[in-house]
């Protein structure tokens, strides 16, 4: 915890940088926001929490001038403001760091930072000198390792996010809103981000921090406001509350993230990998997973975890090594090969790689197997609906019906559709990459339980996750990756947060064991 | 929700509403302005309209599946011309001389086969090289048109077979032969896209190619099949039309690709792929033909007709965009 930062309210009254009063926004049939009021003090980090669909995004759109509230007002400093556009919000000093980065990847960092506001010389020419100088000054404040002329597309996601933050710093920001800023950051990158936030804080900027991650919330915020079903549920002082209280406020029940040890017997080795390499992405990786076992892969972003999954699924060609499924060596050159060998992948980017958002729930679920379901040349719709119904019931997918477009479901239900899609193919191996990315707290537990129960049913499961509590929670064994190498595989008895962190930071496993 | 259903209805049925507006407008305006004393909605006039829709229409049906799949085919006009030459020229080949009218089905098959092969070549290049279909078919548009000119220079290729002309000019249940082919193509392709595995996969590939690959769908073969289908349909369009006219100029079919795309887009199919409807394309084809015929009926010249169609295309897409934005805001909740 930051400790020295004042817990809000009690001290001398300060004027909030931003105040919301009784914001109401309705859409046909739904009250998306129902009287939301809270304020952000200068120099405060104010967490905004709530499950997906609680109204956070709608509230941010109201704040950003994308939606107009039906009732209530926004007060910046002392003045009520009517936000009519994102541009106006920015001019008022309300700046957003969006979860989905909106950068022109072919342009330089400087051009992105000053996009729309490039400094000009006579005849409308760009003043490159000033542009680069001003950008480098901001980048200096952020202590990043790239310069203004770098092409944004060449940067890592974490550094691209820094460009977004740099963009926010070009105006005299009164309040900066971070929407799930750590979703794709590694632990080391998070530290840098938190430094930047602390820096903004010390300059008297108010910060709204939207996140699902309790750990972070308790580390860096001063107060926590909670939304549920569009309603404001209260503001807690971070120092005086705990995770349980916040979770209960959000979902009305408790969340169990304790360690989960297998209570069932393991079967034979389902998949075994020997000396698998793929160029410079990962080298000489060997492991095996038994039926009924969950092997977790933990490591920093770029350590090669996703690439292993993609290689097993036929999206990448291995440069060396062997893959055995149920004792037989297999050659995998395409996803179709992998699927025929019973290997399936629930990808990291659900919307981009896992689902066809414009298609119905049923059509998504049967996508890999309609070839097998056809009657003559035709799609057998009856069989499809039967499959959908079965996995809707088994996985408890909440949808009005099979016709519903997948794009309209919540993240947790979308993930279940992807999982159901593979289960209906009766795979041997289920690889789940970041199973709960972008999924709200309540549904995370559901997905975790689902993974455990699938293991109990005898599937061999590989889980890749960047969240340590998640890996510890669902895995029977944990493989720690560092820079393309499998450093060590821990059994659940051996593993601790300390030795896991050491292993993924590149410390030798024997050192880690000695420590 | 009433407003949701209304906007869904407007989106799905927009093209048919537009056709209705056209019919009413031209009927009323025709009373005032037309030089002919025949009503616009005269039965013969309407039957003729269907027949005249056929050449572009059959191609537009094929273009719909290509665009749903996330591609585009600019070479259809050239394939149209080349298939027409194969049709008319092959009937004069000495080896077919002894066959009499049996040369007709052989010529049809050869022409259709030519279309399928040219389409397959497009699809194969797109599949194996990974070059954007726009570029590939821009190249083949020029290349195939080049073949047309190589064949007979600037001269028209002609052959009239009266049996064939009779067949092409026949009316069955009141509808012309060409109309039947348009209806048949529409039905068969609708069936393929909505009831078969290939159709389902084509939608999935157009909507999210990466997810389709991850589901084990082999993208390349599906794209190639679609290019073969549009090649076939472009040739079919030529075969139907030139059976009647009997003479093809080397420039015939130019700009057909753009007219086909116009009809597809009017019908609501997205340029980005993944969504679209065969039936709405059929509506789009009729709407364009109605506009041409209607404007002609009230005395407008060709140049004006093109200007008006262009303006309407932009207006319709603007309207579509507004409706879609509205729909999205509702879905977000």
PDB file of C-alpha atoms in Angstrom, chain A residues 25 27-30 32 61 67 313 315 335-336 339 345 347 350-359 362-363 366-368 370-371 374 377-379 381 384 408 421-422, chain B residues 1-4 191-192 194-218 222 274-275 326 328-333:
ATOM      1  CA  UNK A  25     -28.697   6.801 -18.581  1.00  0.00           C
ATOM      2  CA  UNK A  27     -31.469   2.584 -23.213  1.00  0.00           C
ATOM      3  CA  UNK A  28     -34.675   1.096 -24.560  1.00  0.00           C
ATOM      4  CA  UNK A  29     -35.776  -1.317 -21.840  1.00  0.00           C
ATOM      5  CA  UNK A  30     -32.665  -1.008 -19.674  1.00  0.00           C
ATOM      6  CA  UNK A  32     -27.829   1.205 -17.663  1.00  0.00           C
ATOM      7  CA  UNK A  61     -18.875   6.864 -22.215  1.00  0.00           C
ATOM      8  CA  UNK A  67     -23.351   9.235 -24.514  1.00  0.00           C
ATOM      9  CA  UNK A 313      -2.282 -26.404 -32.241  1.00  0.00           C
ATOM     10  CA  UNK A 315      -0.464 -22.487 -35.990  1.00  0.00           C
ATOM     11  CA  UNK A 335      -5.210 -26.559 -36.754  1.00  0.00           C
ATOM     12  CA  UNK A 336      -7.139 -29.176 -38.720  1.00  0.00           C
ATOM     13  CA  UNK A 339      -8.101 -31.072 -34.034  1.00  0.00           C
ATOM     14  CA  UNK A 345      -7.073 -24.459 -28.181  1.00  0.00           C
ATOM     15  CA  UNK A 347      -7.179 -18.829 -27.548  1.00  0.00           C
ATOM     16  CA  UNK A 350     -11.454 -14.680 -27.517  1.00  0.00           C
ATOM     17  CA  UNK A 351     -13.113 -12.191 -29.823  1.00  0.00           C
ATOM     18  CA  UNK A 352     -10.324 -12.018 -32.369  1.00  0.00           C
ATOM     19  CA  UNK A 353      -9.307 -15.667 -32.571  1.00  0.00           C
ATOM     20  CA  UNK A 354     -11.961 -17.782 -30.913  1.00  0.00           C
ATOM     21  CA  UNK A 355     -15.354 -16.565 -31.992  1.00  0.00           C
ATOM     22  CA  UNK A 356     -17.182 -15.379 -35.054  1.00  0.00           C
ATOM     23  CA  UNK A 357     -18.995 -12.535 -33.350  1.00  0.00           C
ATOM     24  CA  UNK A 358     -21.511 -12.028 -36.126  1.00  0.00           C
ATOM     25  CA  UNK A 359     -22.738 -15.616 -35.933  1.00  0.00           C
ATOM     26  CA  UNK A 362     -25.140 -22.416 -32.067  1.00  0.00           C
ATOM     27  CA  UNK A 363     -23.177 -21.764 -35.242  1.00  0.00           C
ATOM     28  CA  UNK A 366     -20.533 -26.294 -34.062  1.00  0.00           C
ATOM     29  CA  UNK A 367     -18.066 -24.396 -36.264  1.00  0.00           C
ATOM     30  CA  UNK A 368     -15.250 -26.995 -36.199  1.00  0.00           C
ATOM     31  CA  UNK A 370     -20.277 -29.056 -39.198  1.00  0.00           C
ATOM     32  CA  UNK A 371     -18.398 -31.159 -41.750  1.00  0.00           C
ATOM     33  CA  UNK A 374     -23.912 -32.769 -42.420  1.00  0.00           C
ATOM     34  CA  UNK A 377     -24.356 -31.744 -48.538  1.00  0.00           C
ATOM     35  CA  UNK A 378     -26.590 -29.974 -46.028  1.00  0.00           C
ATOM     36  CA  UNK A 379     -26.020 -28.754 -42.535  1.00  0.00           C
ATOM     37  CA  UNK A 381     -29.525 -28.143 -38.010  1.00  0.00           C
ATOM     38  CA  UNK A 384     -26.498 -28.761 -34.194  1.00  0.00           C
ATOM     39  CA  UNK A 408     -24.037  -9.906 -27.498  1.00  0.00           C
ATOM     40  CA  UNK A 421     -17.155 -25.778 -28.979  1.00  0.00           C
ATOM     41  CA  UNK A 422     -14.128 -27.927 -28.234  1.00  0.00           C
TER      42      UNK A 422
ATOM     43  CA  UNK B   1     -38.782  -3.603 -28.061  1.00  0.00           C
ATOM     44  CA  UNK B   2     -40.683  -1.867 -30.806  1.00  0.00           C
ATOM     45  CA  UNK B   3     -37.885   0.415 -31.921  1.00  0.00           C
ATOM     46  CA  UNK B   4     -35.446  -2.504 -32.144  1.00  0.00           C
ATOM     47  CA  UNK B 191     -29.438 -22.706 -50.719  1.00  0.00           C
ATOM     48  CA  UNK B 192     -25.674 -23.157 -50.788  1.00  0.00           C
ATOM     49  CA  UNK B 194     -27.799 -20.949 -46.010  1.00  0.00           C
ATOM     50  CA  UNK B 195     -28.079 -24.694 -45.886  1.00  0.00           C
ATOM     51  CA  UNK B 196     -24.689 -26.168 -46.666  1.00  0.00           C
ATOM     52  CA  UNK B 197     -21.464 -26.489 -44.752  1.00  0.00           C
ATOM     53  CA  UNK B 198     -19.635 -24.576 -47.441  1.00  0.00           C
ATOM     54  CA  UNK B 199     -21.966 -21.610 -47.044  1.00  0.00           C
ATOM     55  CA  UNK B 200     -21.700 -21.576 -43.272  1.00  0.00           C
ATOM     56  CA  UNK B 201     -17.922 -21.703 -43.435  1.00  0.00           C
ATOM     57  CA  UNK B 202     -17.855 -18.931 -46.051  1.00  0.00           C
ATOM     58  CA  UNK B 203     -19.750 -16.647 -43.667  1.00  0.00           C
ATOM     59  CA  UNK B 204     -17.423 -17.587 -40.797  1.00  0.00           C
ATOM     60  CA  UNK B 205     -14.300 -16.905 -42.874  1.00  0.00           C
ATOM     61  CA  UNK B 206     -15.616 -13.513 -43.958  1.00  0.00           C
ATOM     62  CA  UNK B 207     -16.634 -12.557 -40.439  1.00  0.00           C
ATOM     63  CA  UNK B 208     -13.517 -13.654 -38.566  1.00  0.00           C
ATOM     64  CA  UNK B 209     -10.898 -15.390 -40.603  1.00  0.00           C
ATOM     65  CA  UNK B 210      -8.619 -16.098 -37.664  1.00  0.00           C
ATOM     66  CA  UNK B 211     -11.349 -17.749 -35.636  1.00  0.00           C
ATOM     67  CA  UNK B 212     -12.285 -19.825 -38.674  1.00  0.00           C
ATOM     68  CA  UNK B 213      -8.690 -21.013 -39.061  1.00  0.00           C
ATOM     69  CA  UNK B 214      -8.581 -21.837 -35.361  1.00  0.00           C
ATOM     70  CA  UNK B 215     -11.705 -23.916 -35.774  1.00  0.00           C
ATOM     71  CA  UNK B 216      -9.836 -26.039 -38.300  1.00  0.00           C
ATOM     72  CA  UNK B 217     -11.623 -24.613 -41.336  1.00  0.00           C
ATOM     73  CA  UNK B 218      -9.396 -24.658 -44.405  1.00  0.00           C
ATOM     74  CA  UNK B 222     -13.545 -22.430 -49.589  1.00  0.00           C
ATOM     75  CA  UNK B 274     -19.144 -11.863 -43.042  1.00  0.00           C
ATOM     76  CA  UNK B 275     -22.673 -10.687 -43.582  1.00  0.00           C
ATOM     77  CA  UNK B 326     -28.590   2.992 -33.845  1.00  0.00           C
ATOM     78  CA  UNK B 328     -25.322  -1.031 -32.089  1.00  0.00           C
ATOM     79  CA  UNK B 329     -26.089   1.403 -29.325  1.00  0.00           C
ATOM     80  CA  UNK B 330     -29.048  -0.714 -28.351  1.00  0.00           C
ATOM     81  CA  UNK B 331     -27.034  -3.912 -28.390  1.00  0.00           C
ATOM     82  CA  UNK B 332     -24.337  -2.563 -26.110  1.00  0.00           C
ATOM     83  CA  UNK B 333     -26.610  -2.533 -23.104  1.00  0.00           C
TER      84      UNK B 333
END
